[in-house]
PDB file of C-alpha atoms in Angstrom:
ATOM      1  CA  UNK A1422     -18.412  29.745  14.738  1.00 90.00           C
ATOM      2  CA  UNK A1423     -20.053  26.462  14.370  1.00 93.00           C
ATOM      3  CA  UNK A1424     -22.535  25.098  16.826  1.00 93.00           C
ATOM      4  CA  UNK A1425     -24.086  21.525  16.852  1.00 95.00           C
ATOM      5  CA  UNK A1426     -27.413  20.386  17.856  1.00 96.00           C
ATOM      6  CA  UNK A1427     -27.607  16.568  18.632  1.00 97.00           C
ATOM      7  CA  UNK A1428     -30.839  14.754  18.727  1.00 97.00           C
ATOM      8  CA  UNK A1429     -31.349  11.026  19.638  1.00 97.00           C
ATOM      9  CA  UNK A1430     -34.313   8.843  18.660  1.00 97.00           C
ATOM     10  CA  UNK A1431     -34.770   5.162  20.117  1.00 97.00           C
ATOM     11  CA  UNK A1432     -35.211   3.016  17.099  1.00 95.00           C
ATOM     12  CA  UNK A1433     -34.752  -0.504  18.525  1.00 91.00           C
ATOM     13  CA  UNK A1434     -34.549  -2.038  22.088  1.00 90.00           C
ATOM     14  CA  UNK A1435     -30.844  -1.203  22.338  1.00 93.00           C
ATOM     15  CA  UNK A1436     -30.320   1.072  19.425  1.00 96.00           C
ATOM     16  CA  UNK A1437     -30.628   4.981  19.078  1.00 98.00           C
ATOM     17  CA  UNK A1438     -30.437   7.024  15.792  1.00 98.00           C
ATOM     18  CA  UNK A1439     -28.415  10.012  16.319  1.00 98.00           C
ATOM     19  CA  UNK A1440     -28.728  13.122  14.132  1.00 98.00           C
ATOM     20  CA  UNK A1441     -26.716  16.254  14.180  1.00 98.00           C
ATOM     21  CA  UNK A1442     -27.163  19.564  12.712  1.00 97.00           C
ATOM     22  CA  UNK A1443     -24.296  22.088  12.405  1.00 97.00           C
ATOM     23  CA  UNK A1444     -25.218  25.747  11.985  1.00 96.00           C
ATOM     24  CA  UNK A1445     -23.440  28.883  11.776  1.00 94.00           C
ATOM     25  CA  UNK A1446     -23.922  30.809  15.004  1.00 91.00           C
ATOM     26  CA  UNK A1447     -24.396  34.231  13.480  1.00 93.00           C
ATOM     27  CA  UNK A1448     -26.528  33.404  10.564  1.00 94.00           C
ATOM     28  CA  UNK A1449     -28.289  30.213  11.515  1.00 93.00           C
ATOM     29  CA  UNK A1450     -27.319  28.869   8.271  1.00 95.00           C
ATOM     30  CA  UNK A1451     -27.209  25.098   8.230  1.00 97.00           C
ATOM     31  CA  UNK A1452     -23.829  24.105   7.227  1.00 97.00           C
ATOM     32  CA  UNK A1453     -23.954  20.304   7.435  1.00 97.00           C
ATOM     33  CA  UNK A1454     -25.946  17.526   8.766  1.00 98.00           C
ATOM     34  CA  UNK A1455     -25.027  14.137   9.857  1.00 98.00           C
ATOM     35  CA  UNK A1456     -26.634  10.807  11.173  1.00 97.00           C
ATOM     36  CA  UNK A1457     -25.506   7.513  12.508  1.00 98.00           C
ATOM     37  CA  UNK A1458     -26.843   4.710  14.622  1.00 98.00           C
ATOM     38  CA  UNK A1459     -25.381   3.550  17.931  1.00 98.00           C
ATOM     39  CA  UNK A1460     -26.202   0.548  20.111  1.00 97.00           C
ATOM     40  CA  UNK A1461     -26.545   1.842  23.563  1.00 97.00           C
ATOM     41  CA  UNK A1462     -29.286   1.342  26.255  1.00 95.00           C
ATOM     42  CA  UNK A1463     -30.078   4.996  27.100  1.00 96.00           C
ATOM     43  CA  UNK A1464     -30.288   8.270  25.439  1.00 96.00           C
ATOM     44  CA  UNK A1465     -27.678   9.720  27.688  1.00 96.00           C
ATOM     45  CA  UNK A1466     -25.209   7.069  26.349  1.00 97.00           C
ATOM     46  CA  UNK A1467     -26.332   7.990  22.747  1.00 97.00           C
ATOM     47  CA  UNK A1468     -25.503  11.814  23.364  1.00 96.00           C
ATOM     48  CA  UNK A1469     -22.284  10.979  25.109  1.00 96.00           C
ATOM     49  CA  UNK A1470     -21.230   8.885  21.964  1.00 97.00           C
ATOM     50  CA  UNK A1471     -22.092  11.767  19.719  1.00 97.00           C
ATOM     51  CA  UNK A1472     -20.156  14.191  21.584  1.00 95.00           C
ATOM     52  CA  UNK A1473     -17.256  12.003  22.338  1.00 96.00           C
ATOM     53  CA  UNK A1474     -16.929  10.044  19.066  1.00 97.00           C
ATOM     54  CA  UNK A1475     -19.299  11.063  16.257  1.00 98.00           C
ATOM     55  CA  UNK A1476     -18.734  14.904  16.438  1.00 97.00           C
ATOM     56  CA  UNK A1477     -14.926  14.666  16.757  1.00 97.00           C
ATOM     57  CA  UNK A1478     -14.715  12.394  13.806  1.00 98.00           C
ATOM     58  CA  UNK A1479     -16.814  14.595  11.759  1.00 98.00           C
ATOM     59  CA  UNK A1480     -14.882  17.688  12.653  1.00 97.00           C
ATOM     60  CA  UNK A1481     -11.583  15.865  11.697  1.00 97.00           C
ATOM     61  CA  UNK A1482     -13.022  14.911   8.323  1.00 98.00           C
ATOM     62  CA  UNK A1483     -14.769  18.027   7.536  1.00 97.00           C
ATOM     63  CA  UNK A1484     -12.173  20.777   8.813  1.00 96.00           C
ATOM     64  CA  UNK A1485     -13.380  23.143   6.223  1.00 96.00           C
ATOM     65  CA  UNK A1486     -17.155  23.265   6.987  1.00 95.00           C
ATOM     66  CA  UNK A1487     -16.994  22.510  10.652  1.00 96.00           C
ATOM     67  CA  UNK A1488     -13.421  22.953  11.878  1.00 94.00           C
ATOM     68  CA  UNK A1489     -14.459  25.803  14.137  1.00 92.00           C
ATOM     69  CA  UNK A1490     -16.827  23.575  16.070  1.00 92.00           C
ATOM     70  CA  UNK A1491     -16.154  23.547  19.858  1.00 90.00           C
ATOM     71  CA  UNK A1492     -17.422  20.393  21.529  1.00 88.00           C
ATOM     72  CA  UNK A1493     -19.033  20.515  24.900  1.00 79.00           C
ATOM     73  CA  UNK A1494     -16.204  19.121  26.592  1.00 78.00           C
ATOM     74  CA  UNK A1495     -13.727  21.374  25.193  1.00 84.00           C
ATOM     75  CA  UNK A1496     -12.635  24.898  26.386  1.00 70.00           C
ATOM     76  CA  UNK A1497     -11.486  27.441  24.226  1.00 56.00           C
ATOM     77  CA  UNK A1498      -8.221  29.442  25.126  1.00 57.00           C
ATOM     78  CA  UNK A1499      -8.775  33.019  25.508  1.00 54.00           C
ATOM     79  CA  UNK A1500      -5.333  34.202  26.249  1.00 50.00           C
ATOM     80  CA  UNK A1501      -3.831  35.043  29.724  1.00 48.00           C
ATOM     81  CA  UNK A1502      -0.670  33.936  31.458  1.00 48.00           C
ATOM     82  CA  UNK A1503       1.147  30.859  30.635  1.00 47.00           C
ATOM     83  CA  UNK A1504       3.175  28.877  33.002  1.00 48.00           C
ATOM     84  CA  UNK A1505       6.757  28.893  32.339  1.00 49.00           C
TER      85      UNK A1505
ATOM     86  CA  UNK B 770     -36.261 -29.608 -30.049  1.00 47.00           C
ATOM     87  CA  UNK B 771     -33.277 -28.713 -28.047  1.00 51.00           C
ATOM     88  CA  UNK B 772     -32.525 -24.998 -27.137  1.00 57.00           C
ATOM     89  CA  UNK B 773     -30.206 -23.607 -29.934  1.00 72.00           C
ATOM     90  CA  UNK B 774     -28.979 -20.190 -31.115  1.00 79.00           C
ATOM     91  CA  UNK B 775     -29.155 -19.354 -34.799  1.00 83.00           C
ATOM     92  CA  UNK B 776     -28.929 -15.985 -36.592  1.00 83.00           C
ATOM     93  CA  UNK B 777     -28.613 -14.118 -33.255  1.00 83.00           C
ATOM     94  CA  UNK B 778     -31.926 -15.603 -31.809  1.00 88.00           C
ATOM     95  CA  UNK B 779     -32.290 -17.966 -28.974  1.00 85.00           C
ATOM     96  CA  UNK B 780     -34.748 -21.012 -29.334  1.00 87.00           C
ATOM     97  CA  UNK B 781     -36.714 -21.389 -26.299  1.00 86.00           C
ATOM     98  CA  UNK B 782     -37.787 -25.117 -26.178  1.00 88.00           C
ATOM     99  CA  UNK B 783     -40.283 -24.262 -23.561  1.00 90.00           C
ATOM    100  CA  UNK B 784     -42.417 -22.136 -25.751  1.00 91.00           C
ATOM    101  CA  UNK B 785     -41.265 -23.224 -28.996  1.00 90.00           C
ATOM    102  CA  UNK B 786     -40.546 -19.528 -30.006  1.00 90.00           C
ATOM    103  CA  UNK B 787     -37.346 -17.977 -31.259  1.00 90.00           C
ATOM    104  CA  UNK B 788     -36.382 -15.213 -29.067  1.00 88.00           C
ATOM    105  CA  UNK B 789     -33.673 -12.163 -28.837  1.00 86.00           C
ATOM    106  CA  UNK B 790     -31.270 -13.081 -26.458  1.00 79.00           C
ATOM    107  CA  UNK B 791     -30.819 -10.863 -23.281  1.00 78.00           C
ATOM    108  CA  UNK B 792     -28.125  -8.167 -23.592  1.00 72.00           C
ATOM    109  CA  UNK B 793     -26.456  -6.591 -20.652  1.00 71.00           C
ATOM    110  CA  UNK B 794     -25.398  -3.117 -21.367  1.00 70.00           C
ATOM    111  CA  UNK B 795     -23.220  -1.232 -18.715  1.00 70.00           C
ATOM    112  CA  UNK B 796     -22.303  -2.224 -15.019  1.00 73.00           C
ATOM    113  CA  UNK B 797     -24.264  -0.942 -12.080  1.00 69.00           C
ATOM    114  CA  UNK B 798     -21.088  -1.642 -10.075  1.00 74.00           C
ATOM    115  CA  UNK B 799     -18.787   0.308 -12.323  1.00 78.00           C
ATOM    116  CA  UNK B 800     -17.313   3.756 -11.061  1.00 81.00           C
ATOM    117  CA  UNK B 801     -19.713   6.571 -11.958  1.00 81.00           C
ATOM    118  CA  UNK B 802     -18.549   9.125  -9.329  1.00 87.00           C
ATOM    119  CA  UNK B 803     -15.460   9.737  -6.876  1.00 93.00           C
ATOM    120  CA  UNK B 804     -15.553   7.719  -3.712  1.00 96.00           C
ATOM    121  CA  UNK B 805     -16.175   9.225  -0.270  1.00 97.00           C
ATOM    122  CA  UNK B 806     -13.360   8.623   2.113  1.00 98.00           C
ATOM    123  CA  UNK B 807     -13.108   9.189   5.791  1.00 98.00           C
ATOM    124  CA  UNK B 808     -11.048   8.523   8.898  1.00 98.00           C
ATOM    125  CA  UNK B 809     -13.161   7.305  11.698  1.00 98.00           C
ATOM    126  CA  UNK B 810     -12.810   5.772  15.336  1.00 98.00           C
ATOM    127  CA  UNK B 811     -14.191   2.543  16.397  1.00 98.00           C
ATOM    128  CA  UNK B 812     -14.948   2.256  20.068  1.00 98.00           C
ATOM    129  CA  UNK B 813     -16.227  -0.035  22.678  1.00 98.00           C
ATOM    130  CA  UNK B 814     -19.696   0.732  21.618  1.00 97.00           C
ATOM    131  CA  UNK B 815     -21.053  -0.756  18.480  1.00 98.00           C
ATOM    132  CA  UNK B 816     -22.045   2.060  15.937  1.00 98.00           C
ATOM    133  CA  UNK B 817     -22.657   2.163  12.268  1.00 98.00           C
ATOM    134  CA  UNK B 818     -19.766   2.520  10.043  1.00 96.00           C
ATOM    135  CA  UNK B 819     -19.554   4.878   6.886  1.00 98.00           C
ATOM    136  CA  UNK B 820     -16.965   7.141   5.281  1.00 98.00           C
ATOM    137  CA  UNK B 821     -18.759  10.732   5.431  1.00 98.00           C
ATOM    138  CA  UNK B 822     -21.351  12.185   7.509  1.00 98.00           C
ATOM    139  CA  UNK B 823     -23.891   9.429   6.979  1.00 98.00           C
ATOM    140  CA  UNK B 824     -24.219   6.487   5.032  1.00 98.00           C
ATOM    141  CA  UNK B 825     -23.750   6.976   1.397  1.00 97.00           C
ATOM    142  CA  UNK B 826     -26.926   6.650  -0.620  1.00 95.00           C
ATOM    143  CA  UNK B 827     -27.043   3.974  -3.326  1.00 94.00           C
ATOM    144  CA  UNK B 828     -23.498   2.717  -2.206  1.00 96.00           C
ATOM    145  CA  UNK B 829     -22.486  -0.700  -3.848  1.00 95.00           C
ATOM    146  CA  UNK B 830     -19.087  -0.852  -2.190  1.00 96.00           C
ATOM    147  CA  UNK B 831     -17.605  -0.319   1.230  1.00 98.00           C
ATOM    148  CA  UNK B 832     -14.020  -0.688   2.238  1.00 98.00           C
ATOM    149  CA  UNK B 833     -12.924  -0.857   5.803  1.00 98.00           C
ATOM    150  CA  UNK B 834      -9.282  -0.659   6.639  1.00 98.00           C
ATOM    151  CA  UNK B 835      -8.262  -1.252  10.222  1.00 98.00           C
ATOM    152  CA  UNK B 836      -5.474   1.261  11.039  1.00 98.00           C
ATOM    153  CA  UNK B 837      -5.192   0.405  14.449  1.00 98.00           C
ATOM    154  CA  UNK B 838      -3.089  -2.377  16.468  1.00 98.00           C
ATOM    155  CA  UNK B 839      -6.157  -4.559  17.709  1.00 98.00           C
ATOM    156  CA  UNK B 840      -8.919  -6.186  15.875  1.00 98.00           C
ATOM    157  CA  UNK B 841     -12.203  -4.812  15.161  1.00 98.00           C
ATOM    158  CA  UNK B 842     -15.370  -6.618  14.602  1.00 98.00           C
ATOM    159  CA  UNK B 843     -18.024  -6.120  12.200  1.00 98.00           C
ATOM    160  CA  UNK B 844     -21.762  -7.151  11.889  1.00 98.00           C
ATOM    161  CA  UNK B 845     -25.353  -6.096  12.277  1.00 96.00           C
ATOM    162  CA  UNK B 846     -26.920  -4.083  14.962  1.00 95.00           C
ATOM    163  CA  UNK B 847     -25.782  -5.119  18.361  1.00 89.00           C
ATOM    164  CA  UNK B 848     -22.581  -6.718  17.160  1.00 97.00           C
ATOM    165  CA  UNK B 849     -20.133  -7.485  20.008  1.00 97.00           C
ATOM    166  CA  UNK B 850     -16.476  -8.140  20.038  1.00 98.00           C
ATOM    167  CA  UNK B 851     -17.258 -11.698  21.059  1.00 98.00           C
ATOM    168  CA  UNK B 852     -19.789 -12.335  17.966  1.00 97.00           C
ATOM    169  CA  UNK B 853     -18.540 -10.001  15.220  1.00 98.00           C
ATOM    170  CA  UNK B 854     -16.376 -10.874  12.377  1.00 98.00           C
ATOM    171  CA  UNK B 855     -12.819  -9.733  12.874  1.00 98.00           C
ATOM    172  CA  UNK B 856     -10.915  -7.360  10.946  1.00 98.00           C
ATOM    173  CA  UNK B 857      -7.338  -7.515  11.834  1.00 98.00           C
ATOM    174  CA  UNK B 858      -4.927  -4.682  12.150  1.00 98.00           C
ATOM    175  CA  UNK B 859      -3.656  -3.784   8.534  1.00 98.00           C
ATOM    176  CA  UNK B 860      -6.644  -5.834   6.978  1.00 98.00           C
ATOM    177  CA  UNK B 861      -9.346  -4.374   4.541  1.00 98.00           C
ATOM    178  CA  UNK B 862     -12.823  -5.631   4.599  1.00 98.00           C
ATOM    179  CA  UNK B 863     -14.533  -5.347   1.132  1.00 97.00           C
ATOM    180  CA  UNK B 864     -18.448  -5.143   1.372  1.00 97.00           C
ATOM    181  CA  UNK B 865     -20.514  -5.414  -1.681  1.00 96.00           C
ATOM    182  CA  UNK B 866     -24.095  -3.904  -1.389  1.00 96.00           C
ATOM    183  CA  UNK B 867     -27.081  -3.790  -3.415  1.00 94.00           C
ATOM    184  CA  UNK B 868     -27.473  -0.206  -4.173  1.00 93.00           C
ATOM    185  CA  UNK B 869     -31.221  -0.280  -3.918  1.00 94.00           C
ATOM    186  CA  UNK B 870     -31.231  -1.544  -0.467  1.00 95.00           C
ATOM    187  CA  UNK B 871     -29.954   0.584   2.385  1.00 95.00           C
ATOM    188  CA  UNK B 872     -28.000  -1.773   4.699  1.00 96.00           C
ATOM    189  CA  UNK B 873     -26.241  -0.375   7.773  1.00 97.00           C
ATOM    190  CA  UNK B 874     -22.867  -2.169   8.996  1.00 98.00           C
ATOM    191  CA  UNK B 875     -21.733  -1.754  12.507  1.00 98.00           C
ATOM    192  CA  UNK B 876     -18.248  -2.036  14.058  1.00 98.00           C
ATOM    193  CA  UNK B 877     -17.072  -2.361  17.665  1.00 98.00           C
ATOM    194  CA  UNK B 878     -13.618  -2.893  19.186  1.00 98.00           C
ATOM    195  CA  UNK B 879     -12.100  -3.805  22.436  1.00 98.00           C
ATOM    196  CA  UNK B 880     -10.368  -0.378  22.679  1.00 98.00           C
ATOM    197  CA  UNK B 881     -10.780   2.772  20.401  1.00 98.00           C
ATOM    198  CA  UNK B 882      -9.380   2.164  17.107  1.00 98.00           C
ATOM    199  CA  UNK B 883      -8.532   4.216  14.140  1.00 98.00           C
ATOM    200  CA  UNK B 884      -9.882   3.151  10.734  1.00 98.00           C
ATOM    201  CA  UNK B 885     -10.325   4.433   7.141  1.00 98.00           C
ATOM    202  CA  UNK B 886     -13.319   3.973   5.436  1.00 98.00           C
ATOM    203  CA  UNK B 887     -14.148   4.350   1.654  1.00 98.00           C
ATOM    204  CA  UNK B 888     -17.693   4.170  -0.121  1.00 97.00           C
ATOM    205  CA  UNK B 889     -18.657   3.912  -3.706  1.00 96.00           C
ATOM    206  CA  UNK B 890     -21.840   4.667  -5.256  1.00 94.00           C
TER     207      UNK B 890
END
């Protein structure tokens, strides 16, 4: 499974550089990296942008590399009863 | 003596010398490798746009297609929907770059909007 690590760096008064590293959780091998810039006021907003927009877009565009990435706000379905 | 061209040489009236003319070979904006394509989401937060996982190094061309139903707006850092240059639904923005100068472009929308991006380097 792929895991992500997001870091944000303030680059301007209202701009953060967002960097993400995707690694394989069993081997710690770096599978892919990404970086972007987002115009927000706080680091929390930058992280939220990364988790809500940047990472989902990357997962959709690079399904073969990071298709198994589970985002923080997603929950994996592990079976159990299903409603009728 | 006025500037003249004889026998394949160019006369530089300023210096009084016959010089070889400049010959341009190749085109730095010609296709040298396959483009990078991507489907991205423009939101109400201004953010940099590119096709892949990061801005394509030495890119000379970027195409942005608005695949949504509302305009999106492009500009520099801090662009807003009130100040940005609009890209209407169904329209394509063609942006030429100096490959030697890394220049980020930012997009923002009034709602979340799907776009397609293509970069050439």
